[in-house]
Structures are given as C-alpha cells and as structure tokens.
PDB file of C-alpha atoms in Angstrom:
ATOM      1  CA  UNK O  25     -10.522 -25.987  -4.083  1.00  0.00           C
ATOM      2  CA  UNK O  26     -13.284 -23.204  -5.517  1.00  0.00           C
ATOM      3  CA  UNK O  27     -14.815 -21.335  -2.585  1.00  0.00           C
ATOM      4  CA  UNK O  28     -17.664 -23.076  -0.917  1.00  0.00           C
ATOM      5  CA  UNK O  29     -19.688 -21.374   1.271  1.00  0.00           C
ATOM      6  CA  UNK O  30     -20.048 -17.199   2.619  1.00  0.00           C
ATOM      7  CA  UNK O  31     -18.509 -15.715   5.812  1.00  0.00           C
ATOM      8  CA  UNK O  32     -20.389 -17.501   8.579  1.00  0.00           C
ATOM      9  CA  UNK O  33     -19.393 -21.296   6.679  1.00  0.00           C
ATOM     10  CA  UNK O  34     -16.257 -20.136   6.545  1.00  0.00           C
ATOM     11  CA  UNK O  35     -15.494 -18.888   9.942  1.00  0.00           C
ATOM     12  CA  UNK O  36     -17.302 -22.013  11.429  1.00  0.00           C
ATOM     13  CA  UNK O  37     -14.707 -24.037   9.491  1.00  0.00           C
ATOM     14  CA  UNK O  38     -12.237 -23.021  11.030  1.00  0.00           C
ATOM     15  CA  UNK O  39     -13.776 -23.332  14.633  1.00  0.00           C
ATOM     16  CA  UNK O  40     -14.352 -27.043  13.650  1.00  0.00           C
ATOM     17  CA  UNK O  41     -11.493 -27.649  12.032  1.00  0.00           C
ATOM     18  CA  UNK O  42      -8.520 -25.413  13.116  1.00  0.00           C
ATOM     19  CA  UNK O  43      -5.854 -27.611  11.618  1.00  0.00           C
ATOM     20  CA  UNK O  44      -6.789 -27.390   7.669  1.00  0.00           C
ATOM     21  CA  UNK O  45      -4.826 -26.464   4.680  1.00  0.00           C
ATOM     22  CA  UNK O  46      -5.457 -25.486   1.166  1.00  0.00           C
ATOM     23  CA  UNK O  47      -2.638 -25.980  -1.627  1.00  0.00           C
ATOM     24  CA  UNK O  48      -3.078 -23.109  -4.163  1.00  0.00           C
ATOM     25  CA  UNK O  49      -0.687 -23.854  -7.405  1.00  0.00           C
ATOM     26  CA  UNK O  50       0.834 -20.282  -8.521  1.00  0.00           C
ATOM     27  CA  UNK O  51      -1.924 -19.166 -10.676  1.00  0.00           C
ATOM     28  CA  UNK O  52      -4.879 -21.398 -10.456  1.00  0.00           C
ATOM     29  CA  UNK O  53      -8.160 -20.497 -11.309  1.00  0.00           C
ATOM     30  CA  UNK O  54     -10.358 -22.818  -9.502  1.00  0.00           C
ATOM     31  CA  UNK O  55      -9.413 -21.183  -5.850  1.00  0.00           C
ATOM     32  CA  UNK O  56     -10.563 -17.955  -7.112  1.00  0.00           C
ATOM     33  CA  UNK O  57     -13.964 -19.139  -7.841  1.00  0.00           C
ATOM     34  CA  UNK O  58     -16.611 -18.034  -6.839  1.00  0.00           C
ATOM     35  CA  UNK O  59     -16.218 -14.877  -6.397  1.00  0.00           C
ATOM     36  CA  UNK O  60     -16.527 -12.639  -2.916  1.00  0.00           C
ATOM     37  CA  UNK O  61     -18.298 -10.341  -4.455  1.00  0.00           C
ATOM     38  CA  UNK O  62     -20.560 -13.325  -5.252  1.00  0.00           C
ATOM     39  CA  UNK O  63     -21.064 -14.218  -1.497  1.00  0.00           C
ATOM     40  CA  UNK O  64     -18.252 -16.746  -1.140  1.00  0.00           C
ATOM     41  CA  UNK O  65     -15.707 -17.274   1.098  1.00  0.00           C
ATOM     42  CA  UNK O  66     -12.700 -19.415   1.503  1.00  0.00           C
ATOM     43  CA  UNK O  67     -12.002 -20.831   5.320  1.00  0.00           C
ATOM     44  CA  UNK O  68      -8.005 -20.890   6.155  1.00  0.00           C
ATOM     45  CA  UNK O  69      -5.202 -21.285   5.838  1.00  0.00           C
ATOM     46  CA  UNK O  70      -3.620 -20.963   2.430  1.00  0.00           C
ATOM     47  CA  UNK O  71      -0.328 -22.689   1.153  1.00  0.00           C
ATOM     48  CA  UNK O  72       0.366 -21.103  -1.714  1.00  0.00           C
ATOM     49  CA  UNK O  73       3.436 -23.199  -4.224  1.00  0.00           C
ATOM     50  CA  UNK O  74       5.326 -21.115  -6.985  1.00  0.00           C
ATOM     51  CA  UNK O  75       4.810 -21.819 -10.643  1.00  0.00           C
ATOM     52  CA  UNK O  76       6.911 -24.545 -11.464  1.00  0.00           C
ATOM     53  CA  UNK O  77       5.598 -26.059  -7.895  1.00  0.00           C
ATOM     54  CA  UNK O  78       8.755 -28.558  -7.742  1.00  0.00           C
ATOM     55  CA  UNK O  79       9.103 -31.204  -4.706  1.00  0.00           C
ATOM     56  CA  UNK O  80      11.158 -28.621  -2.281  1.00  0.00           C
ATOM     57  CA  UNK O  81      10.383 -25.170  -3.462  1.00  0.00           C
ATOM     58  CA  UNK O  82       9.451 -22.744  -1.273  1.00  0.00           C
ATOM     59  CA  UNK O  83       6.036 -21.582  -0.682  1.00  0.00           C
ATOM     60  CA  UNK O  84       3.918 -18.708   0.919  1.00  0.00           C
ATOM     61  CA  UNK O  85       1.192 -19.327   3.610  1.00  0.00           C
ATOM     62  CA  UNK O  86      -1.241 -17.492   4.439  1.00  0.00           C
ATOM     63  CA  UNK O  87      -3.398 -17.497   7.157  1.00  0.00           C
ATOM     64  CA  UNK O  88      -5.883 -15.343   6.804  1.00  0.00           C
ATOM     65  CA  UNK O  89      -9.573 -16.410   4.814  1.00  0.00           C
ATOM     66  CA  UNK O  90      -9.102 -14.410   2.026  1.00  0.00           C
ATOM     67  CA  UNK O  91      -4.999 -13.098   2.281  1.00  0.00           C
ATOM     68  CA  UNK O  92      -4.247 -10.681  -0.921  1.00  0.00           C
ATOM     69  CA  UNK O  93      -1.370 -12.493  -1.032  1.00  0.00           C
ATOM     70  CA  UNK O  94      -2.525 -15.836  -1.869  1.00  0.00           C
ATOM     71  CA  UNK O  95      -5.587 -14.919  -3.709  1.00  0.00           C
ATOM     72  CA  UNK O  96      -5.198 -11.196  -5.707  1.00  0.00           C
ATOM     73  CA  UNK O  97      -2.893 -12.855  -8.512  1.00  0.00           C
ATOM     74  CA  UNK O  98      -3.527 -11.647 -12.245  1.00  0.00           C
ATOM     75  CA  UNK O  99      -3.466 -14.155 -15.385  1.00  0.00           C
ATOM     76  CA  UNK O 100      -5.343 -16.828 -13.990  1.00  0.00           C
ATOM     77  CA  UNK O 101      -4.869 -19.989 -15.347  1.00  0.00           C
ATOM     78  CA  UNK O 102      -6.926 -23.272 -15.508  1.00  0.00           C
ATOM     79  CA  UNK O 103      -3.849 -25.518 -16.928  1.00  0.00           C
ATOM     80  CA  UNK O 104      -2.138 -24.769 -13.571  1.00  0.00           C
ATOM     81  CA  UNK O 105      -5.209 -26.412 -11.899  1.00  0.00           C
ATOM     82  CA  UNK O 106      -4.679 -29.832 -13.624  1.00  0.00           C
ATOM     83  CA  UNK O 107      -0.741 -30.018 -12.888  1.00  0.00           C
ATOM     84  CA  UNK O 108       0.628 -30.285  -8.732  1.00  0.00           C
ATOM     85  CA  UNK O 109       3.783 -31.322  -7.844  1.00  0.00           C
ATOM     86  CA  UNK O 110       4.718 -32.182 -11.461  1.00  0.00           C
ATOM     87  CA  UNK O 111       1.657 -34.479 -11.834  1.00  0.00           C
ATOM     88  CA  UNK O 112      -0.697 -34.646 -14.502  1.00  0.00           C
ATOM     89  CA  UNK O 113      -4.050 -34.443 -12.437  1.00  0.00           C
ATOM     90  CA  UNK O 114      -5.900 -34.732 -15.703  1.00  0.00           C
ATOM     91  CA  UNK O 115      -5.108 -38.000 -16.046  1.00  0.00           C
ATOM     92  CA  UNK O 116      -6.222 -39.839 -13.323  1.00  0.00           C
ATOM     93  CA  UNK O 117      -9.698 -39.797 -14.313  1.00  0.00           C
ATOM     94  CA  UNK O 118      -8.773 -40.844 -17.616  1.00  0.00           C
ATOM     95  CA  UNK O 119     -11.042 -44.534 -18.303  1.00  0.00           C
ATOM     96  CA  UNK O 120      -9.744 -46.716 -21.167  1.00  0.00           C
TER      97      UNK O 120
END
C-alpha cells in the first residue's frame, strides 16, 4: 500500500490498531509512494518478501514506520506491484 497519511496518522494507527501488517514485494514501487519528504508516512509494521516472493521463502520484518531496511531499496519496480505470491494481481480486475 502507497503511504497514506503524515506522522501524527501514522502514529495514531498504530495506537488503534497495534496488530497490522503491510506485505512489501522485493522492489515495489507503490509502498514508496508518496514520498516523506512529501509529508507522508507509513504506520507499522513491514513484512518485507524477496523477489521471487515464493509460498515459504523467507522474509524481513520490520517494525519500525519507516525501517531503511524495508523501504531504502534502489530500482524500483511497478511490475513487482502487480505479481504476490506468484499471482497475477493484474488480472483480477480484468472484465470480459
């Protein structure tokens, strides 16, 4: 998910809702978005899955708002956004 509020939305997240996760795919663009230096702010905590993201793999949390580790990756990537867990997102909004 993109970032959706600043500091204050953020930290009152996770007051109201301790137990929330986000699932970050490798490389994705849309979590990076917007940006902080824009105002925005992501509440925690982070899961972030490798690139391949297959059922099983390992992954990295992190539980701070905005953890380096989760969020500081270079060559963003938009097609990562559409594809978790080996499934085409992209298509399920497909109409006939």
């Amino acid at each position: 998910m993109p970032r959706v509020g600043d500091k204050t939305y953020s930290f009152d997240h996770d007051k109201a809702v301790p137990n929330s996760w986000r699932i970050i795919h490798w490389r994705d663009l849309v979590p990076r978005i917007p940006f902080i230096a824009c105002g925005y702010y992501h509440h925690k905590t982070a899961v972030l899955y490798p690139k391949d993201m297959p059922l099983g793999s390992k992954y990295t949390i992190c539980t701070d708002n905005e953890d380096v580790a989760c969020h500081q990756l270079p060559d963003l990537s938009i097609s990562q956004h559409k594809s978790y867990f080996g499934l085409d997102l992209g298509g399920y909004c497909k109409t006939n």
